[in-house]
mmCIF file of C-alpha atoms and ligand atoms in Angstrom:
data_model
loop_
_atom_site.group_PDB
_atom_site.id
_atom_site.type_symbol
_atom_site.label_atom_id
_atom_site.label_comp_id
_atom_site.label_asym_id
_atom_site.label_seq_id
_atom_site.Cartn_x
_atom_site.Cartn_y
_atom_site.Cartn_z
ATOM 1 C CA MET A 55 108.752 120.607 99.326
ATOM 2 C CA LYS A 56 105.247 118.398 99.623
ATOM 3 C CA ALA A 57 102.740 119.189 97.273
ATOM 4 C CA ASN A 58 100.925 122.023 97.869
ATOM 5 C CA ASN A 59 101.488 122.364 101.540
ATOM 6 C CA LYS A 60 100.174 118.823 102.291
ATOM 7 C CA LEU A 61 99.438 118.587 106.086
ATOM 8 C CA GLU A 62 101.583 115.110 106.562
ATOM 9 C CA HIS A 63 102.134 116.001 110.351
ATOM 10 C CA LEU A 64 100.827 118.148 112.508
ATOM 11 C CA ALA A 65 101.765 118.609 115.664
ATOM 12 C CA ILE A 66 99.646 120.048 119.329
ATOM 13 C CA ILE A 67 100.715 121.300 122.450
ATOM 14 C CA MET A 68 97.041 120.583 124.488
ATOM 15 C CA ASP A 69 97.091 124.554 126.572
ATOM 16 C CA GLY A 70 94.921 125.819 128.593
ATOM 17 C CA ASN A 71 93.188 122.935 130.202
ATOM 18 C CA GLY A 72 93.706 123.769 134.230
ATOM 19 C CA ARG A 73 92.105 128.120 132.896
ATOM 20 C CA TRP A 74 89.444 126.213 130.493
ATOM 21 C CA ALA A 75 88.506 125.139 134.293
ATOM 22 C CA THR A 76 88.804 127.631 136.741
ATOM 23 C CA ARG A 77 86.594 129.452 135.409
ATOM 24 C CA ARG A 78 83.702 127.250 135.300
ATOM 25 C CA GLY A 79 84.318 126.623 138.631
ATOM 26 C CA LYS A 80 85.571 123.719 138.423
ATOM 27 C CA SER A 81 88.770 122.071 139.526
ATOM 28 C CA ARG A 82 91.863 121.562 137.094
ATOM 29 C CA LEU A 83 91.083 117.407 137.524
ATOM 30 C CA PHE A 84 87.861 118.192 135.569
ATOM 31 C CA GLY A 85 89.603 120.734 132.805
ATOM 32 C CA HIS A 86 92.009 117.406 132.063
ATOM 33 C CA LYS A 87 89.433 115.185 131.820
ATOM 34 C CA ALA A 88 87.814 117.339 129.261
ATOM 35 C CA GLY A 89 91.111 117.337 127.531
ATOM 36 C CA VAL A 90 90.672 114.409 127.307
ATOM 37 C CA GLU A 91 87.130 114.243 125.228
ATOM 38 C CA SER A 92 89.085 116.771 122.769
ATOM 39 C CA LEU A 93 91.629 114.983 122.396
ATOM 40 C CA LYS A 94 89.258 112.714 120.970
ATOM 41 C CA ARG A 95 87.630 114.417 118.955
ATOM 42 C CA THR A 96 91.084 115.700 117.630
ATOM 43 C CA VAL A 97 92.372 112.779 116.677
ATOM 44 C CA SER A 98 89.243 111.609 114.129
ATOM 45 C CA ALA A 99 88.752 115.101 112.973
ATOM 46 C CA CYS A 100 92.473 113.890 111.700
ATOM 47 C CA ILE A 101 91.569 110.861 109.830
ATOM 48 C CA GLU A 102 88.818 113.166 108.503
ATOM 49 C CA LEU A 103 90.754 115.785 106.946
ATOM 50 C CA ASP A 104 93.510 112.943 106.326
ATOM 51 C CA ILE A 105 96.338 113.906 108.119
ATOM 52 C CA LYS A 106 99.220 111.056 108.272
ATOM 53 C CA ILE A 107 100.848 111.660 112.003
ATOM 54 C CA LEU A 108 99.380 113.767 114.760
ATOM 55 C CA SER A 109 102.291 114.205 117.805
ATOM 56 C CA VAL A 110 100.701 115.907 121.119
ATOM 57 C CA PHE A 111 102.113 117.077 124.123
ATOM 58 C CA ALA A 112 100.557 114.950 126.662
ATOM 59 C CA PHE A 113 102.752 115.670 130.120
ATOM 60 C CA SER A 114 106.342 117.110 130.881
ATOM 61 C CA THR A 115 109.611 116.285 131.909
ATOM 62 C CA GLU A 116 109.120 120.278 133.864
ATOM 63 C CA ASN A 117 104.762 118.613 134.662
ATOM 64 C CA TRP A 118 105.998 117.050 137.915
ATOM 65 C CA SER A 119 106.437 120.172 139.328
ATOM 66 C CA ARG A 120 102.661 120.748 139.423
ATOM 67 C CA PRO A 121 100.531 119.380 143.185
ATOM 68 C CA LYS A 122 100.371 115.116 143.685
ATOM 69 C CA GLU A 123 97.487 115.220 143.185
ATOM 70 C CA GLU A 124 97.159 116.461 139.340
ATOM 71 C CA VAL A 125 100.444 114.847 138.264
ATOM 72 C CA ASP A 126 98.076 111.714 139.848
ATOM 73 C CA GLY A 127 95.174 112.578 138.322
ATOM 74 C CA ILE A 128 97.145 113.392 134.694
ATOM 75 C CA MET A 129 98.988 109.070 134.779
ATOM 76 C CA ASN A 130 95.063 107.530 135.595
ATOM 77 C CA LEU A 131 93.088 110.413 133.059
ATOM 78 C CA ILE A 132 96.083 108.441 130.167
ATOM 79 C CA SER A 133 95.704 104.937 131.972
ATOM 80 C CA ASP A 134 92.347 104.720 132.220
ATOM 81 C CA PHE A 135 92.030 106.194 128.619
ATOM 82 C CA CYS A 136 95.137 103.070 127.629
ATOM 83 C CA GLU A 137 92.960 100.793 129.219
ATOM 84 C CA GLN A 138 89.963 102.100 127.663
ATOM 85 C CA ASP A 139 90.414 102.738 124.396
ATOM 86 C CA VAL A 140 92.247 99.999 122.891
ATOM 87 C CA GLN A 141 89.135 98.883 121.029
ATOM 88 C CA ARG A 142 88.192 102.514 119.191
ATOM 89 C CA CYS A 143 91.444 102.868 118.743
ATOM 90 C CA VAL A 144 91.968 99.718 116.419
ATOM 91 C CA ASP A 145 88.633 99.906 114.839
ATOM 92 C CA LEU A 146 90.465 103.380 113.948
ATOM 93 C CA GLY A 147 93.081 102.223 112.600
ATOM 94 C CA VAL A 148 95.214 104.278 115.254
ATOM 95 C CA LYS A 149 98.587 103.304 115.700
ATOM 96 C CA VAL A 150 100.359 105.087 118.812
ATOM 97 C CA VAL A 151 103.262 105.564 119.648
ATOM 98 C CA THR A 152 105.181 107.914 122.550
ATOM 99 C CA MET A 153 107.509 110.425 122.529
ATOM 100 C CA GLY A 154 109.554 110.533 126.530
ATOM 101 C CA ASP A 155 111.113 108.782 128.785
ATOM 102 C CA LEU A 156 107.964 106.734 130.767
ATOM 103 C CA SER A 157 110.879 104.659 132.550
ATOM 104 C CA ARG A 158 109.097 106.861 135.050
ATOM 105 C CA LEU A 159 106.313 106.587 135.039
ATOM 106 C CA PRO A 160 103.690 104.448 136.927
ATOM 107 C CA ASP A 161 103.226 101.196 136.337
ATOM 108 C CA LYS A 162 99.395 100.732 135.946
ATOM 109 C CA LEU A 163 100.223 103.696 132.999
ATOM 110 C CA LYS A 164 103.457 101.999 131.745
ATOM 111 C CA THR A 165 101.475 98.661 131.008
ATOM 112 C CA ALA A 166 98.702 99.655 129.688
ATOM 113 C CA LEU A 167 100.585 102.253 127.288
ATOM 114 C CA LEU A 168 103.063 99.460 126.351
ATOM 115 C CA ASN A 169 99.464 96.883 125.561
ATOM 116 C CA LEU A 170 97.922 100.041 123.759
ATOM 117 C CA ILE A 171 101.364 99.940 121.688
ATOM 118 C CA GLN A 172 100.974 96.245 121.195
ATOM 119 C CA LYS A 173 97.081 95.948 120.271
ATOM 120 C CA THR A 174 97.450 98.572 117.259
ATOM 121 C CA LYS A 175 101.256 98.792 115.861
ATOM 122 C CA ASP A 176 100.022 97.754 112.542
ATOM 123 C CA ASN A 177 97.379 100.015 111.832
ATOM 124 C CA ASN A 178 97.766 102.808 109.334
ATOM 125 C CA LYS A 179 95.170 105.041 109.206
ATOM 126 C CA LEU A 180 96.300 108.240 111.676
ATOM 127 C CA ILE A 181 99.807 108.315 113.751
ATOM 128 C CA VAL A 182 99.597 109.608 117.287
ATOM 129 C CA ASN A 183 102.651 109.995 118.839
ATOM 130 C CA VAL A 184 102.092 111.262 121.889
ATOM 131 C CA GLY A 185 105.159 112.775 124.239
ATOM 132 C CA ILE A 186 105.145 111.727 127.924
ATOM 133 C CA ASN A 187 107.273 112.795 130.337
ATOM 134 C CA TYR A 188 108.733 113.968 126.766
ATOM 135 C CA GLY A 189 111.421 116.844 127.229
ATOM 136 C CA ALA A 190 112.774 118.136 124.237
ATOM 137 C CA ARG A 191 116.181 118.867 125.742
ATOM 138 C CA ALA A 192 116.156 115.786 127.389
ATOM 139 C CA GLU A 193 115.160 114.260 124.534
ATOM 140 C CA ILE A 194 118.257 115.361 123.212
ATOM 141 C CA VAL A 195 120.620 114.967 125.912
ATOM 142 C CA ARG A 196 119.593 111.320 125.654
ATOM 143 C CA ALA A 197 120.705 110.536 122.047
ATOM 144 C CA VAL A 198 124.404 112.300 122.482
ATOM 145 C CA ASN A 199 124.059 109.653 125.282
ATOM 146 C CA LEU A 200 122.877 106.813 122.732
ATOM 147 C CA MET A 201 125.155 107.653 120.565
ATOM 148 C CA LEU A 202 128.716 108.356 122.603
ATOM 149 C CA ALA A 203 127.388 104.651 124.454
ATOM 150 C CA ASP A 204 127.593 103.540 120.251
ATOM 151 C CA ARG A 205 130.362 104.941 119.874
ATOM 152 C CA VAL A 206 130.150 107.652 117.024
ATOM 153 C CA LYS A 207 132.511 108.539 115.398
ATOM 154 C CA SER A 208 131.325 110.756 113.886
ATOM 155 C CA CYS A 209 127.267 112.704 113.420
ATOM 156 C CA ASP A 210 125.643 114.789 110.338
ATOM 157 C CA GLU A 211 121.482 115.721 111.235
ATOM 158 C CA LYS A 212 120.928 112.274 110.024
ATOM 159 C CA THR A 213 122.739 110.299 112.005
ATOM 160 C CA PHE A 214 121.125 112.460 115.115
ATOM 161 C CA ALA A 215 117.843 112.455 114.172
ATOM 162 C CA ASN A 216 118.052 109.094 114.484
ATOM 163 C CA TYR A 217 118.666 109.198 118.010
ATOM 164 C CA LEU A 218 115.731 111.617 118.533
ATOM 165 C CA TYR A 219 112.264 109.390 119.964
ATOM 166 C CA THR A 220 110.876 110.842 116.242
ATOM 167 C CA SER A 221 113.099 108.959 114.775
ATOM 168 C CA GLN A 222 110.814 107.121 112.859
ATOM 169 C CA LEU A 223 108.440 110.240 112.141
ATOM 170 C CA PRO A 224 108.849 112.943 109.837
ATOM 171 C CA ASP A 225 108.841 116.542 110.840
ATOM 172 C CA PRO A 226 105.310 118.522 112.017
ATOM 173 C CA ASP A 227 105.054 121.170 109.213
ATOM 174 C CA LEU A 228 102.693 122.531 111.290
ATOM 175 C CA ILE A 229 102.561 123.785 115.279
ATOM 176 C CA ILE A 230 99.437 124.839 116.988
ATOM 177 C CA ARG A 231 99.585 125.797 120.985
ATOM 178 C CA ALA A 232 96.090 126.583 122.435
ATOM 179 C CA SER A 233 94.932 128.938 124.832
ATOM 180 C CA GLY A 234 96.903 131.919 123.255
ATOM 181 C CA GLU A 235 100.082 131.228 124.767
ATOM 182 C CA ASN A 236 102.751 131.673 122.124
ATOM 183 C CA ARG A 237 105.830 129.866 123.003
ATOM 184 C CA LEU A 238 107.040 125.792 122.167
ATOM 185 C CA SER A 239 107.659 125.183 126.367
ATOM 186 C CA ASN A 240 110.196 122.438 125.248
ATOM 187 C CA PHE A 241 108.912 120.428 122.788
ATOM 188 C CA MET A 242 110.337 118.817 120.181
ATOM 189 C CA LEU A 243 113.152 121.832 119.335
ATOM 190 C CA TYR A 244 114.632 119.614 117.045
ATOM 191 C CA GLN A 245 111.984 118.932 114.687
ATOM 192 C CA CYS A 246 110.499 121.448 114.486
ATOM 193 C CA ALA A 247 113.413 123.326 112.335
ATOM 194 C CA TYR A 248 110.821 124.336 109.591
ATOM 195 C CA SER A 249 107.551 123.840 111.173
ATOM 196 C CA GLU A 250 105.319 126.662 110.318
ATOM 197 C CA PHE A 251 103.502 127.598 113.951
ATOM 198 C CA TYR A 252 100.116 128.665 114.908
ATOM 199 C CA PHE A 253 98.355 129.497 118.093
ATOM 200 C CA PRO A 254 94.769 129.847 118.376
ATOM 201 C CA LYS A 255 92.864 131.270 121.515
ATOM 202 C CA VAL A 256 90.579 128.496 122.262
ATOM 203 C CA HIS A 257 91.756 126.532 125.569
ATOM 204 C CA TRP A 258 91.753 122.672 124.031
ATOM 205 C CA PRO A 259 88.554 121.521 125.806
ATOM 206 C CA ASP A 260 86.713 123.936 123.415
ATOM 207 C CA PHE A 261 89.867 122.713 120.664
ATOM 208 C CA ASN A 262 87.843 121.717 117.592
ATOM 209 C CA LYS A 263 88.131 120.352 114.021
ATOM 210 C CA LYS A 264 86.453 123.755 112.645
ATOM 211 C CA VAL A 265 90.161 125.492 114.706
ATOM 212 C CA ILE A 266 92.319 122.453 112.607
ATOM 213 C CA GLN A 267 90.499 123.561 109.352
ATOM 214 C CA LYS A 268 90.814 127.177 110.094
ATOM 215 C CA ALA A 269 95.024 126.590 110.511
ATOM 216 C CA ILE A 270 95.101 124.095 107.701
ATOM 217 C CA LYS A 271 93.492 127.247 105.704
ATOM 218 C CA VAL A 272 96.569 129.617 106.913
ATOM 219 C CA TYR A 273 99.176 127.035 106.846
ATOM 220 C CA GLN A 274 98.151 125.883 103.056
ATOM 221 C CA LYS A 275 98.359 130.866 101.981
ATOM 222 C CA ARG A 276 102.179 130.256 104.225
ATOM 223 C CA ASN A 277 105.036 129.695 101.231
ATOM 224 C CA ARG A 278 107.549 127.367 102.821
ATOM 225 C CA ARG A 279 110.812 128.006 101.644
ATOM 226 C CA PHE A 280 113.404 125.957 104.252
ATOM 227 C CA GLY A 281 116.128 128.178 103.616
ATOM 228 C CA GLY A 282 116.232 128.586 98.982
ATOM 229 C CA LEU A 283 113.377 131.124 97.181
ATOM 230 C CA LEU A 284 110.246 132.266 96.646
ATOM 231 C CA ALA A 285 108.504 128.978 94.617
ATOM 232 C CA LYS A 286 107.909 130.442 91.217
HETATM 233 C C1 FPP B 566 98.317 121.846 129.601
HETATM 234 O O1 FPP B 566 97.019 123.014 130.473
HETATM 235 C C2 FPP B 566 97.662 120.302 129.075
HETATM 236 C C3 FPP B 566 98.526 119.238 130.297
HETATM 237 C C4 FPP B 566 99.296 119.232 131.204
HETATM 238 C C5 FPP B 566 98.454 117.818 130.445
HETATM 239 C C6 FPP B 566 96.901 118.041 129.303
HETATM 240 C C7 FPP B 566 96.715 115.806 129.541
HETATM 241 C C8 FPP B 566 95.670 115.854 128.740
HETATM 242 C C9 FPP B 566 94.644 116.395 127.580
HETATM 243 C C10 FPP B 566 95.649 114.592 128.467
HETATM 244 C C11 FPP B 566 96.405 113.826 127.170
HETATM 245 C C12 FPP B 566 95.677 112.231 127.615
HETATM 246 C C13 FPP B 566 96.154 110.713 126.263
HETATM 247 C C14 FPP B 566 94.979 110.363 126.890
HETATM 248 C C15 FPP B 566 97.048 112.042 125.508
HETATM 249 P P1 FPP B 566 97.077 123.504 131.477
HETATM 250 O O2 FPP B 566 97.173 122.306 133.084
HETATM 251 O O3 FPP B 566 98.682 124.057 131.766
HETATM 252 O O4 FPP B 566 96.013 124.635 131.469
HETATM 253 P P2 FPP B 566 96.718 125.559 131.650
HETATM 254 O O5 FPP B 566 97.416 126.409 131.324
HETATM 255 O O6 FPP B 566 95.540 126.495 131.972
HETATM 256 O O7 FPP B 566 96.395 125.601 134.181
#
């Protein structure tokens, strides 16, 4: 176990953009725009709090079923971020990686993402792992198919984890879902076996450093036993 329950990898389900906007009489896309700003603030907060990895759920394999206007809007927001914030990421020391099937994304977004990944690959202050067209079940099935293609003869947990998008990352220590929903919705199912969970009521656009600090306090009080006995 990590000393003093150190929070190294935080994963966040950024939920509640739509409700936040609707309550203000605005479009759902207005909420997603505010969500991008919240993500930028959260990245800075993670650096200030010495968190090393931030995984976020930006677009799920199920989100394609939303109205085309909303899907296109989210894709545009992500590509605008990738195009406009490269230098900001470099200055902050942020390394961007992704999990999910990028092949179905619009070409403009794919190009912008690959450029951002390439330009930030040598940074080491904070890894930001963005789930785009990501679903945990699809990730697990993909891993099995990759192993079959590699003619893997036998498999243990370590071998299997090497075929996941997160092969280079440790498992999340803490998963936060904003907006008061208490479910994982197909997010990092294999990786969260021993993660702690925290479900604040705040909608994602209003999420801030104070919420993370509160979550860290709660997390540090938890006794992570990983199936073993209480540490003395
Ligand atoms: C969930 O809120 C949010 C999303 C499906 C999209 C989140 C995307 C972003 C914040 C953009 C990410 C940007 C970058 C740069 C990676 P919801 O729409 O499900 O909210 P609701 O439950 O209130 O309807």
